[in-house]
Amino acid sequence: MALFITKRLLMALATVLVVAVLAFLLVHAMPGSPGAVSLGAGASQDAIDEVNRRLGWNDPLLVQFFRWLGDAVQGNLGVSLIDGRSVSADLANRLPVTASLAAGATVLSALLGILLGVTAAVRGGFLDQAIGGFVGLLVALPAFWIGIIFVYLFAVQSSVFPATGYVPFEASPRDWAMSLALPVITLAVGGAAFIARQTRASMLEALQQEHIRTLRATATPTWKILYIHALRYASLPIVAGIALQFIGLFGGSVIAEQLFAMPGLGQAVQNSVSTHDAPSVQGVVVIATVVVVAVNLVLELATKFLDPKLRAS
Amino acid sequence: MIPSVAPAPHQRKNALARFSAHRLFASPGGVAGVIWLAALVAASLTAQWWLPYKTEDQDFTAVLSGPTAAHWLGTDELGRDLLSRIFAAAAGTLGTSLITVIVGVGLGTVLAMLAAAAGERVEAVISRVTEIMMSLPGTVIILAVIGAAGTNIPLIMAILGILISAGIYRVILGQAKSLQSQLYVDAAKVDGVSTLGISLRHVLPGLTNTIVVQSALIFAVGMLIQAGLAFIGFGPPIPQPSWGGMIQGASQHVYDAPWLMVPTGAVLALTVLAANAIGNALGKAPNTTASHLPSAAARRQRARAVAAVGAATTPSANPVADSDAAPANGQLSVRGLSVGVDGGPRLVTDVSFDVEQGTVLGLVGESGCGKTMTALSLLGLLPSGVAATGGQILWNGKNLAAATDREMEAIRGRDIALISQEPMRALDPMFTVGYQLTSAIRRLRKMGKADARKEARTLLEKVGIVDAERILKTYPHQISGGMAQRVAIALALSGRPRLLVADEPTTALDVTVQAEILSLLRSLVKDTGMSVVMVTHDLGVVADICDNVAVMYAGQVVESGRTANILDNPRHPYTLALLAADPHANSAADMPDRLATISGQVPQPKDWPTGCRFAARCQFAGSACAAPVPLLASGSEEGLVRCVKADELAVEGLEWLATEVPTHRVLKIVERDLA
């Protein structure tokens, strides 16, 4: 187990490094030098060259990368070319927004998906078909479209929830929850459909296992077979599905943040890409990767812990 | 379990395509999907000839209008016709999504085939790389690419394809590996076909269906992501229309013109739905393995069937139950039992036998004769889709064939217990042996936790496990097959049953372990006085442990009686043949030069003739065998036999002959294959 964790940690580290290199190269391929971007149109070439020299833009790529890496390891992701603010500080403010969104959507989609999937598998018949059709529809509807419909229904028609904006948890936990409600539901819909399908398939597979027959042969009550034994057996692929889902939701938050005007990482990446703000783009790509990889690592360890075969070895 | 015609492993490409096409058009969703996509492609390709407006035409008399005669789907904030813009954008959306499909599915397939063909090292490397790719925040990376390269949509869709290929690789790898390990691939390797040749000629065709399914699904994903990017402002340059961009525009007017959301969203959703429907229609695997716990809906259906069986067999039609007013404890009488697939053929017909308390009955026959189905029906544990369709299973006078699931729950474990063929699969891999045993004991004997634990230890010791305390703490995968079967037997004994149904309990075990398990069962029968129904195809097991035997062939009992009588003096040709074909049946001294064989195979239930079901394979079959054959007294004690020629065979003392294999035919087959 210790060896397994070490291996996975190294893999995670490698993933982040690869992305860091990739992001670095992409950022360098962006049109316009940092000087041109930060000074804007109409700046003199001399001024631009001066800024580029100060930022070390003309140094060899390798030198620049390791300088960036050295700073990044110490928590310094550079300075925004647009407003001169610290990228680290900006992202530190934004991370809780996206984290709340993605975590909320993951939890909600897992609960909803497992409920729907288990019901479909266990009840069968008409209910199974109805859930199948409903889930198929949810998969096909784009999240942003669903989001707008939610805004129309719950914010325009009846102002149950605020249409846009984000209230930090520290300011007011109640308003925080209210401000998150619509974006989280919007994001969770597609994820719930995905997890429902995964859960249904895993449950059906679990019920095909021969040990289910043994349990019935020893008069195990049906509820116990379904919700303790079969669900336990099905839990491995379900948790793996949730882990995959988190990656998608983290990316999906770009759209939710745009739609609901949430000041999160997604908004940051969209802004910085539009304005060619190189350090911000690079910072946000790396931070997003770190979060996604870390959450995946935890969920993967959870899956391994759920499997007695792997836990013992 | 359920007999099904398994598709041949090696299908020709055109056969596979025909099969897939058939499956696609068999599903209404698939048909609808194909029609919608075809109509959309046709409409968008011909858009310039039929669209009522140009995409940039502005009609200021009808800004943000709903559907009207002039604008069928309404207009946007600049008075542009929505219908025209939606269809003008369609071709580009569909075309660029296709790029993602080609890159993603293509790369994923190539990687999977490479990993399958080039061995474990290469596979490990590719798998690691794809794992990393899958754990990346794809959307964020795509946005970074947009930052570097601008909104070059074909390029973005291609990079999306690369990111997605990791997932495709995962889906296809397993299948590619299993195709690569087929025997005919080994044969091709021996013949010197190159690795590339094998991949293209033998592996790729087998992957076709999966590739098509994944393509349809990825096409849908591509469209959604492309629309999402356009929605956040990374679509085709304004004023060029795109679905995502149009929904973004509509979202600005959700307060004053909510209709604007509907047409574009609906077209996008329908298109995604169509692609998914095609993928699902093609990818729906025929469900060959039956559930061991049918869904609630299936259980309701079965309850109705059970009620019908109960209504059909009134007590008056049951002479045995009438004559035995007070049946002995532990008495099993099966009378005229039929088991069938719902809406399909019957798998077991008119089976009758008795098991006296403390005796062992063997159900013998080849695979596919209905032995296991008969055995499972005793516990009401037939797989979903299969049910007892008639007759009676009288347990202490109660008809279990007509018992509800709740009534059966009171019988299972306490009265009748089960041990099955593969002990490893019979135990729950997720829970310790101790948990499984103690929870069964607590449930079946109403014991407290501590007492149950003590009892579990006693039971394990009773089935010959020395270090019971250690075994209690292990998971099933940590113990050997023989040990697992002992645990499974202990589990079956936990409710102190009067009857044990054993479905080939020794078949999956090593020969030495087999003998141990049999002797354990024999001593358990002696000590506890329980009876056993032993399903087996091994006549050695029968001779070893069974008091009585019922020989089954094609869903019928063809001969039954006391073991000694049947083994020494078989009356039915099938029994004769089984004995002649059994290497254990003869002592070493008079071992024949050649063991007998039974040509052909057990017919599928749908092919059973009305006459003798064994006639087609029987050495003694004659014209009389075409008529239905009743089960008649065989002349020895309570023995019964189902053969019109039984007396004739007995008088003439005929034996099942080992036939010569006609060598010239073998040679011919080989020559023809080589030609």
Tab-separated table of N, CA, C and O in Angstrom, chain A residues 9 18 21 23 42 45 62 76 86 88 97 112 122 139 161 167 176 179 188 205 228 235 238 244 249 277 293 297:
chain	number	residue	atom	x	y	z
A	9	LEU	N	1.793	9.168	-5.951
A	9	LEU	CA	2.237	10.528	-5.676
A	9	LEU	C	3.222	10.986	-6.742
A	9	LEU	O	3.149	12.112	-7.247
A	18	VAL	N	4.402	17.942	-16.224
A	18	VAL	CA	4.144	17.907	-17.657
A	18	VAL	C	3.237	19.077	-18.043
A	18	VAL	O	3.486	19.790	-19.022
A	21	VAL	N	5.109	22.387	-17.995
A	21	VAL	CA	5.920	22.583	-19.207
A	21	VAL	C	5.014	22.966	-20.377
A	21	VAL	O	5.283	23.918	-21.123
A	23	ALA	N	2.029	24.261	-20.314
A	23	ALA	CA	1.447	25.594	-20.150
A	23	ALA	C	2.486	26.650	-20.479
A	23	ALA	O	2.197	27.657	-21.141
A	42	GLY	N	-0.151	51.292	-28.662
A	42	GLY	CA	0.353	52.661	-28.653
A	42	GLY	C	1.628	52.846	-27.853
A	42	GLY	O	2.172	53.931	-27.802
A	45	GLN	N	8.217	50.995	-28.948
A	45	GLN	CA	8.965	49.747	-28.988
A	45	GLN	C	9.999	49.701	-27.881
A	45	GLN	O	10.240	48.660	-27.274
A	62	LEU	N	14.712	27.665	-21.301
A	62	LEU	CA	14.967	26.783	-20.175
A	62	LEU	C	15.197	27.582	-18.895
A	62	LEU	O	14.665	27.257	-17.832
A	76	ASN	N	4.917	31.634	-5.598
A	76	ASN	CA	4.843	32.885	-6.351
A	76	ASN	C	4.645	32.573	-7.833
A	76	ASN	O	5.531	32.041	-8.493
A	86	SER	N	-0.597	40.273	-7.957
A	86	SER	CA	0.028	38.953	-7.807
A	86	SER	C	-0.950	37.880	-8.293
A	86	SER	O	-2.106	37.836	-7.858
A	88	SER	N	-0.747	34.689	-7.712
A	88	SER	CA	-1.033	33.763	-6.610
A	88	SER	C	-2.160	34.290	-5.747
A	88	SER	O	-3.097	33.562	-5.400
A	97	VAL	N	-14.116	29.818	-4.772
A	97	VAL	CA	-15.343	29.908	-5.558
A	97	VAL	C	-15.503	28.648	-6.412
A	97	VAL	O	-16.524	27.942	-6.344
A	112	LEU	N	-27.497	12.326	-6.480
A	112	LEU	CA	-28.607	12.192	-7.414
A	112	LEU	C	-28.387	11.005	-8.353
A	112	LEU	O	-29.298	10.218	-8.610
A	122	VAL	N	-32.649	-1.489	-9.507
A	122	VAL	CA	-33.348	-2.313	-8.519
A	122	VAL	C	-34.831	-2.463	-8.846
A	122	VAL	O	-35.399	-3.541	-8.721
A	139	VAL	N	-28.200	14.061	-20.447
A	139	VAL	CA	-26.867	13.986	-21.037
A	139	VAL	C	-26.797	14.869	-22.280
A	139	VAL	O	-25.777	15.481	-22.571
A	161	PHE	N	-33.805	32.204	-6.015
A	161	PHE	CA	-32.344	32.294	-5.912
A	161	PHE	C	-31.859	33.534	-6.667
A	161	PHE	O	-32.508	33.974	-7.616
A	167	VAL	N	-21.427	35.133	-3.097
A	167	VAL	CA	-21.221	35.693	-1.760
A	167	VAL	C	-20.265	34.764	-1.024
A	167	VAL	O	-20.532	33.571	-0.927
A	176	TRP	N	-24.183	32.551	0.826
A	176	TRP	CA	-23.197	31.755	0.087
A	176	TRP	C	-23.896	30.557	-0.551
A	176	TRP	O	-23.770	30.298	-1.746
A	179	SER	N	-26.261	31.679	-3.291
A	179	SER	CA	-25.596	32.113	-4.517
A	179	SER	C	-25.028	30.921	-5.286
A	179	SER	O	-24.856	30.980	-6.486
A	188	ALA	N	-24.419	20.118	-11.932
A	188	ALA	CA	-24.615	18.751	-11.442
A	188	ALA	C	-25.497	17.927	-12.375
A	188	ALA	O	-25.412	16.696	-12.369
A	205	GLU	N	-24.382	-5.340	-12.861
A	205	GLU	CA	-23.280	-6.299	-12.906
A	205	GLU	C	-23.105	-6.971	-11.549
A	205	GLU	O	-22.892	-8.178	-11.470
A	228	ILE	N	-26.358	-3.296	0.895
A	228	ILE	CA	-25.091	-3.541	1.584
A	228	ILE	C	-24.156	-4.328	0.675
A	228	ILE	O	-23.052	-3.890	0.381
A	235	SER	N	-19.552	-0.266	-5.707
A	235	SER	CA	-19.023	1.041	-5.311
A	235	SER	C	-17.709	1.379	-6.012
A	235	SER	O	-17.434	2.547	-6.259
A	238	ILE	N	-18.248	3.023	-9.298
A	238	ILE	CA	-19.005	4.264	-9.091
A	238	ILE	C	-18.068	5.369	-8.594
A	238	ILE	O	-18.089	6.488	-9.108
A	244	LEU	N	-13.695	10.743	-12.186
A	244	LEU	CA	-13.647	11.255	-13.558
A	244	LEU	C	-14.562	12.465	-13.692
A	244	LEU	O	-14.242	13.437	-14.377
A	249	LEU	N	-16.346	18.446	-14.156
A	249	LEU	CA	-17.063	19.529	-13.490
A	249	LEU	C	-16.153	20.718	-13.256
A	249	LEU	O	-16.576	21.868	-13.361
A	277	ASP	N	-2.913	37.459	-21.060
A	277	ASP	CA	-2.156	37.691	-19.820
A	277	ASP	C	-1.406	36.402	-19.462
A	277	ASP	O	-1.905	35.547	-18.735
A	293	VAL	N	-5.699	16.905	-9.972
A	293	VAL	CA	-4.855	15.727	-9.722
A	293	VAL	C	-4.935	15.312	-8.260
A	293	VAL	O	-5.040	14.117	-7.945
A	297	LEU	N	-6.350	11.842	-6.838
A	297	LEU	CA	-5.483	10.969	-6.054
A	297	LEU	C	-6.241	10.474	-4.826
A	297	LEU	O	-6.236	9.284	-4.517
